[in-house]
Amino acid sequence: MIDTHELKKRDLYLNKMIAFQDTEPVKVVTGIRRCGKSSLLKLMVVHLKESGIVDDQIVEMNFESYAFKNMSSDAFYGYVKERVVSTKRMYLFFDEVQRVPGWEDAINSFRVDFNCDIYVTGSNAYMLSSEYATYLSGRYVEIKMLPLSFKEFLYFHDFEIRETRSALGGNRKQAFDKNGELYEIKDVFDAYMRFGGMPGIADIGLDQEKALVLLEGIYSTVIMRDILERENRRGQKRITDPVLLRKIVMFLADNIGSNISISSIGNTLVNEGLLEDGKRKGKPSAHTVQAYVNALLEAYFFYDIKRFDIKGKEYLRTLGKYYIVDIGLRNYLLGFRNRDSGHALENVVFFELLRRGYDVSVGKVDNSEVDFIATNSEEKIYIQVTESMTSDEVRSRELAPLQKINDNYEKIVLSMNTGMDSSYDGIKSINLIDWLIAVTTG
């Protein structure tokens, strides 16, 4: 059991969970392995105890533990039933519940048979796919968890942002560590872009060798346990080739933010000699590649994003984009490099928009593209991401697609170097780091 004093708050997610406390739906926390789901359950337990709930009202089971290895749904039901105090409201916490065959039957029975509030985590979207979700139809709420945002990274690594006066009279933000040492905030952001946002890195410190070992462990577990082993459990046998799976992972990681079709993945793998036609009797079928890509999406390793025709007001079927859930995992896979840092920044912005509750798509306007259209129930924002706005050529390239959009929704360009102007024809130019650490609601 983790000492609760070591638990760092993840208020974005904990507040969502608290908002649904003691409501009928099962609370389902989803996300890639090691992004903090287990700790979130523990934070919720701490919250309950602080509000007067006592130990015998709480049942916790982590199905990654050997204690519950190969547990059947019957044994699962029996274990919980033994611990239920019939006169009290019970709080049930089940970590990585998808490892129990038929878990959904047991969960549904708990709902029916006991006076209880249920919280579960899972590392694979398949657990909520159509045939499973029917068991809990309309009776669960999903809390989608991601690795640390830059703001959370600062907090987890004990950095505090303070504003100081600059020589020119304006304010500048600087980072101070817990010993009072001063760092330029750009340097701390560079560390985030290098190590990524997996919470476990805060436990080992910003040490490249240790970080790579941790990231390798996460990668291996996702690939072996959440994809290959899960396929065996399902008896589907669609994902049978670990070599092909890794090649597709490497291709997608190398091409984050690029327009990709499923057929282009197979073609590229063959053309680059990554797959040998002779051994495989031709390139993998589009159906096979799609199955492998879907498995990576279901394991929350990559996220896809659709293209939206702004003028035609419709989603396009062709050429989506993919982003990797954690930039540190990408660096583990591809090595550290600067040649496509623009796409890496895009990757960070995409996940920040998801954290802030936006639906995100890529915008197509005539023959040009807007990096992101972010919408929620209250607003729509068009966003371009670039490293710098200082050169005339880059400025005109980034502004042109936004200038073609004739509506009155907010349009912004996020960059590491905004240049001298804070807006161009009503299009805001905002420093990316300032945007990432801005106070947001929700």
XYZ file of C-alpha atoms in Angstrom:
442
model
C 0.000 0.000 0.000
C 1.383 3.404 -0.955
C 1.880 5.808 1.901
C -0.822 8.390 1.278
C 1.630 11.153 2.097
C 3.462 10.290 -1.112
C 0.352 10.619 -3.233
C 0.417 13.699 -5.401
C -2.941 15.276 -6.118
C -4.500 14.942 -9.566
C -7.345 17.366 -8.927
C -8.524 17.480 -12.545
C -9.543 13.825 -12.293
C -10.271 13.569 -8.570
C -12.799 16.406 -8.769
C -14.600 14.607 -11.595
C -14.719 11.470 -9.500
C -15.990 13.326 -6.426
C -18.687 14.953 -8.571
C -20.085 11.475 -9.288
C -19.643 10.105 -5.748
C -22.752 8.292 -4.486
C -24.467 8.445 -7.862
C -25.686 5.295 -9.577
C -23.223 5.027 -12.497
C -20.108 2.891 -12.133
C -17.111 5.225 -12.282
C -14.687 3.844 -14.912
C -11.192 5.382 -15.064
C -9.461 4.614 -18.370
C -6.020 5.422 -19.732
C -2.639 3.988 -20.627
C -0.797 1.962 -18.024
C 1.104 3.838 -15.348
C -0.573 7.171 -16.057
C -1.857 7.346 -12.462
C -5.155 5.432 -12.381
C -4.289 3.342 -9.301
C -3.135 6.437 -7.436
C -6.382 8.164 -8.372
C -8.369 5.369 -6.716
C -6.198 5.743 -3.619
C -6.777 9.508 -3.628
C -10.516 8.824 -3.732
C -10.183 6.439 -0.768
C -8.332 9.161 1.152
C -11.108 11.618 0.277
C -13.769 9.194 1.549
C -11.937 8.582 4.821
C -11.496 12.306 5.343
C -15.258 12.692 4.910
C -16.051 10.113 7.590
C -16.236 6.794 5.702
C -14.650 4.007 7.796
C -12.385 1.143 6.711
C -14.995 -1.612 6.761
C -17.074 0.314 4.215
C -14.240 0.151 1.658
C -13.198 -2.865 -0.437
C -10.069 -2.493 -2.601
C -8.826 -5.066 -5.122
C -5.938 -4.660 -7.561
C -6.065 -7.390 -10.186
C -2.428 -6.837 -11.067
C -1.684 -8.388 -7.663
C -0.743 -12.059 -7.469
C -3.338 -12.406 -4.701
C -6.099 -12.171 -7.313
C -4.323 -13.928 -10.204
C -6.630 -15.991 -12.429
C -9.670 -15.051 -10.353
C -13.005 -16.037 -11.893
C -16.049 -13.764 -11.868
C -17.691 -16.169 -9.371
C -14.707 -15.927 -7.019
C -14.667 -12.161 -7.521
C -18.336 -11.926 -6.508
C -17.786 -14.198 -3.515
C -14.756 -12.235 -2.280
C -16.691 -8.966 -2.320
C -19.882 -10.448 -0.868
C -17.947 -11.729 2.165
C -16.732 -8.211 2.889
C -19.960 -6.306 2.381
C -21.476 -4.918 5.578
C -25.193 -5.162 4.807
C -26.179 -2.288 7.077
C -23.724 0.197 5.548
C -23.094 1.979 2.284
C -20.119 0.233 0.641
C -17.402 1.739 -1.587
C -15.854 -0.747 -4.004
C -12.550 -0.105 -5.810
C -11.334 -2.475 -8.535
C -8.024 -1.803 -10.289
C -7.411 -3.291 -13.789
C -10.728 -5.128 -13.533
C -10.596 -6.227 -17.182
C -8.223 -9.021 -16.113
C -11.187 -10.923 -14.647
C -13.082 -12.858 -17.339
C -16.735 -11.892 -17.063
C -15.970 -8.956 -14.755
C -18.962 -7.059 -16.108
C -21.391 -9.708 -14.785
C -19.925 -9.346 -11.298
C -19.975 -5.535 -11.407
C -23.595 -5.557 -12.530
C -24.497 -7.937 -9.710
C -22.827 -5.686 -7.120
C -24.972 -2.817 -8.379
C -28.135 -4.884 -8.049
C -27.385 -6.807 -4.840
C -25.568 -4.318 -2.591
C -25.892 -0.738 -1.395
C -22.649 0.377 -3.003
C -20.698 2.956 -4.995
C -18.341 1.373 -7.558
C -15.043 2.615 -8.991
C -12.994 0.652 -11.536
C -9.922 1.232 -13.713
C -8.894 -0.324 -16.989
C -5.980 -0.030 -19.382
C -7.863 -1.002 -22.495
C -10.753 0.662 -24.281
C -12.010 -2.767 -25.295
C -13.519 -3.108 -21.821
C -16.008 -0.405 -22.779
C -16.532 -1.534 -26.365
C -20.040 -2.266 -27.528
C -20.461 -5.867 -26.428
C -19.125 -5.172 -22.925
C -20.767 -1.825 -22.394
C -24.200 -3.339 -23.008
C -23.945 -4.992 -19.606
C -23.611 -1.572 -18.028
C -25.627 0.267 -20.662
C -25.963 3.864 -19.625
C -24.860 2.943 -16.125
C -21.246 3.984 -16.180
C -19.404 7.255 -16.480
C -15.933 7.261 -18.035
C -13.145 9.400 -16.595
C -10.389 9.528 -19.216
C -6.975 9.862 -17.604
C -3.814 11.069 -19.345
C -0.162 11.358 -18.314
C 0.889 14.589 -16.608
C 0.240 17.928 -18.246
C 3.136 20.404 -18.129
C 1.432 22.096 -15.185
C 1.177 18.776 -13.334
C 4.783 17.967 -14.300
C 5.904 21.162 -12.517
C 3.957 20.161 -9.413
C 5.113 16.513 -9.413
C 8.752 17.563 -9.781
C 8.441 20.219 -7.049
C 8.826 23.279 -9.254
C 7.066 26.490 -8.394
C 6.456 29.245 -10.945
C 7.018 32.790 -9.749
C 6.706 36.019 -11.655
C 9.667 38.391 -11.530
C 10.169 41.809 -13.072
C 12.216 41.828 -16.241
C 14.740 44.513 -17.168
C 12.269 45.908 -19.701
C 9.656 46.481 -17.010
C 7.369 43.557 -17.857
C 6.852 40.372 -15.892
C 8.683 37.136 -16.594
C 7.962 33.695 -15.223
C 10.718 31.619 -13.669
C 10.780 28.212 -12.004
C 12.144 27.508 -8.536
C 12.782 23.998 -7.234
C 12.142 22.897 -3.645
C 15.675 24.015 -2.656
C 15.048 27.508 -4.002
C 17.264 27.005 -7.053
C 16.236 29.167 -10.001
C 15.589 27.710 -13.473
C 14.473 29.301 -16.686
C 10.976 27.978 -17.350
C 12.019 27.094 -20.908
C 14.632 24.698 -19.471
C 12.003 22.963 -17.347
C 9.737 22.724 -20.400
C 12.629 21.172 -22.347
C 12.857 18.556 -19.583
C 9.127 17.862 -20.003
C 9.602 17.471 -23.756
C 12.463 15.054 -23.092
C 11.138 12.930 -20.226
C 7.405 13.220 -20.845
C 4.602 13.070 -18.323
C 4.567 9.578 -16.854
C 4.088 10.126 -13.101
C 6.655 7.428 -12.212
C 9.468 9.617 -13.502
C 8.896 11.970 -10.569
C 9.850 9.083 -8.244
C 13.199 8.442 -9.935
C 14.109 12.042 -10.760
C 15.049 13.560 -14.116
C 17.688 10.940 -14.847
C 17.778 9.887 -18.485
C 19.016 6.337 -17.939
C 16.465 5.547 -15.236
C 13.694 7.238 -17.223
C 14.417 5.073 -20.275
C 14.234 1.917 -18.134
C 10.871 3.029 -16.740
C 9.526 3.919 -20.195
C 10.741 0.614 -21.625
C 8.812 -1.184 -18.880
C 5.630 0.737 -19.707
C 6.024 0.062 -23.417
C 6.640 -3.666 -22.919
C 3.678 -4.044 -20.589
C 1.318 -2.236 -22.943
C 2.455 -4.277 -25.945
C 2.681 -7.664 -24.232
C -0.127 -7.500 -21.712
C -2.666 -5.048 -23.069
C -2.402 -6.022 -26.712
C -0.858 -9.455 -27.360
C -2.109 -11.175 -24.190
C -5.540 -9.584 -24.493
C -5.852 -10.921 -28.033
C -5.185 -14.406 -26.731
C -7.845 -13.996 -24.043
C -10.343 -12.889 -26.652
C -9.369 -15.819 -28.840
C -9.260 -13.445 -31.794
C -5.670 -14.101 -32.860
C -5.686 -11.010 -35.074
C -2.593 -9.468 -33.485
C -0.113 -12.328 -33.728
C 3.086 -10.716 -34.983
C 5.078 -8.739 -32.366
C 7.565 -7.627 -35.039
C 4.856 -6.110 -37.246
C 3.273 -4.490 -34.197
C 6.545 -2.798 -33.237
C 7.107 -1.607 -36.822
C 3.670 0.017 -36.849
C 4.354 1.596 -33.435
C 7.634 3.018 -34.761
C 5.964 4.306 -37.934
C 3.159 6.062 -36.050
C 5.589 7.489 -33.471
C 7.789 8.814 -36.277
C 4.815 10.389 -38.055
C 2.830 12.087 -35.290
C 0.877 15.019 -36.648
C 1.215 13.865 -40.267
C -1.692 12.949 -42.514
C -1.739 9.158 -42.647
C -3.881 6.531 -44.336
C -3.886 2.866 -43.383
C -2.673 1.849 -46.860
C 0.208 4.327 -46.626
C 1.470 2.561 -43.490
C 1.718 -0.809 -45.269
C 3.268 0.756 -48.357
C 5.889 2.641 -46.371
C 6.859 -0.393 -44.296
C 7.468 -2.400 -47.466
C 9.193 0.439 -49.364
C 11.611 1.101 -46.516
C 12.469 -2.579 -46.313
C 10.974 -2.766 -42.845
C 8.821 -5.631 -44.009
C 10.249 -8.085 -46.468
C 7.758 -9.020 -49.121
C 9.397 -12.368 -49.747
C 8.947 -13.623 -46.224
C 5.469 -12.258 -45.848
C 4.155 -12.933 -49.336
C 3.243 -9.335 -49.971
C 2.611 -6.408 -47.691
C 0.172 -6.792 -44.818
C -3.400 -6.205 -45.910
C -5.072 -2.932 -45.044
C -7.384 -5.006 -42.835
C -4.405 -6.376 -40.872
C -2.763 -2.951 -40.477
C -6.089 -1.489 -39.350
C -6.454 -4.221 -36.709
C -2.986 -3.473 -35.332
C -3.603 0.285 -35.309
C -6.960 -0.244 -33.572
C -5.241 -2.337 -30.894
C -2.799 0.528 -30.237
C -5.694 2.992 -29.996
C -7.581 0.679 -27.622
C -4.507 0.465 -25.372
C -4.434 4.314 -25.278
C -0.917 4.280 -26.753
C -1.952 6.448 -29.710
C -4.944 8.702 -30.215
C -6.419 9.442 -33.618
C -7.952 12.675 -34.796
C -10.344 13.209 -37.702
C -10.238 15.957 -40.329
C -13.093 18.426 -40.615
C -13.881 20.434 -43.729
C -14.543 23.904 -42.276
C -16.311 25.260 -45.350
C -18.197 22.055 -46.187
C -18.999 21.509 -42.498
C -18.421 17.762 -42.585
C -15.904 15.218 -41.337
C -13.637 13.731 -43.995
C -13.007 10.015 -44.140
C -9.536 10.251 -45.591
C -6.207 10.925 -43.927
C -6.499 11.215 -40.183
C -3.620 12.006 -37.862
C -2.184 10.157 -34.889
C -0.593 11.473 -31.715
C 1.337 9.474 -29.102
C -0.014 9.571 -25.550
C 3.331 10.576 -24.018
C 6.233 12.382 -25.639
C 8.661 10.551 -23.333
C 7.533 7.221 -24.804
C 8.231 8.615 -28.259
C 11.739 9.602 -27.216
C 12.267 6.096 -25.802
C 11.221 4.602 -29.152
C 12.985 6.978 -31.548
C 15.778 8.516 -29.509
C 16.114 12.180 -28.625
C 16.093 14.494 -31.615
C 15.107 17.988 -32.627
C 14.322 17.629 -36.309
C 10.553 17.469 -35.914
C 10.086 19.448 -32.728
C 7.129 21.271 -34.338
C 5.115 18.039 -34.432
C 6.188 17.232 -30.864
C 4.794 20.597 -29.722
C 1.579 19.847 -31.615
C 1.401 16.536 -29.754
C 1.559 18.346 -26.404
C -1.121 20.854 -27.434
C -3.458 18.101 -28.651
C -3.449 16.315 -25.277
C -3.746 19.562 -23.351
C -6.907 20.341 -25.320
C -8.292 16.900 -24.421
C -7.507 17.539 -20.741
C -9.395 20.811 -20.932
C -12.470 18.984 -22.154
C -12.476 19.920 -25.831
C -13.451 17.762 -28.778
C -10.557 18.143 -31.197
C -10.329 17.764 -34.963
C -7.972 18.860 -37.732
C -9.387 21.651 -39.897
C -9.303 21.645 -43.679
C -9.954 24.961 -45.382
C -9.573 24.850 -49.177
C -6.147 23.276 -49.711
C -4.662 24.355 -46.406
C -4.931 23.013 -42.910
C -5.620 24.313 -39.419
C -3.788 22.229 -36.816
C -6.727 22.003 -34.410
C -10.380 22.936 -34.104
C -11.242 22.700 -30.393
C -14.921 22.743 -29.471
C -16.962 22.302 -26.327
C -20.527 23.205 -25.389
C -19.610 26.876 -25.010
C -16.931 27.742 -27.525
C -14.901 26.919 -30.592
C -11.223 27.806 -31.044
C -9.037 27.480 -34.135
C -5.406 26.799 -33.217
C -2.123 26.763 -35.098
C 1.058 25.483 -33.424
C 4.538 26.483 -34.559
C 7.969 26.834 -32.986
C 8.446 30.491 -33.818
C 6.520 33.418 -35.250
C 9.559 35.598 -35.814
C 10.119 35.023 -39.548
C 7.834 36.595 -42.155
C 7.634 33.328 -44.082
C 6.487 31.249 -41.091
C 4.051 33.953 -39.999
C 2.316 34.090 -43.345
C 2.219 30.267 -43.575
C 0.648 29.861 -40.123
C -1.775 32.771 -40.429
C -3.014 32.049 -43.963
C -5.368 29.126 -43.104
C -6.844 31.058 -40.173
C -7.372 34.133 -42.332
C -9.484 32.060 -44.736
C -12.019 31.239 -42.010
C -14.879 33.710 -42.090
C -16.599 33.083 -38.769
C -16.087 34.988 -35.533
C -14.699 32.229 -33.325
C -11.376 32.733 -31.567
C -8.248 32.082 -33.609
C -4.844 31.673 -31.977
C -1.280 30.741 -32.866
C 0.718 29.029 -30.112
C 4.496 29.233 -30.384
C 7.666 29.147 -28.317
C 8.655 32.527 -29.728
C 5.721 34.808 -30.439
C 7.643 37.660 -32.033
C 6.825 41.252 -31.139
C 3.089 41.328 -31.922
C 0.402 39.874 -29.700
C -2.139 39.687 -32.520
C -2.390 39.801 -36.313
C -5.730 40.877 -37.786
C -7.515 39.624 -34.701
C -5.551 36.349 -34.597
C -3.876 36.078 -31.193
C -0.222 35.103 -30.896
C 0.304 33.369 -27.535
C 3.393 31.894 -25.917
C 2.894 28.120 -25.728
C 4.343 27.727 -22.232
C 2.168 30.567 -20.889
C -0.852 28.851 -22.431
C 0.064 25.498 -20.862
C 0.375 26.898 -17.343
C -2.596 29.258 -17.585
C -5.287 28.786 -14.960
C -8.174 26.896 -16.494
C -11.525 26.014 -15.065
C -12.787 22.480 -14.764
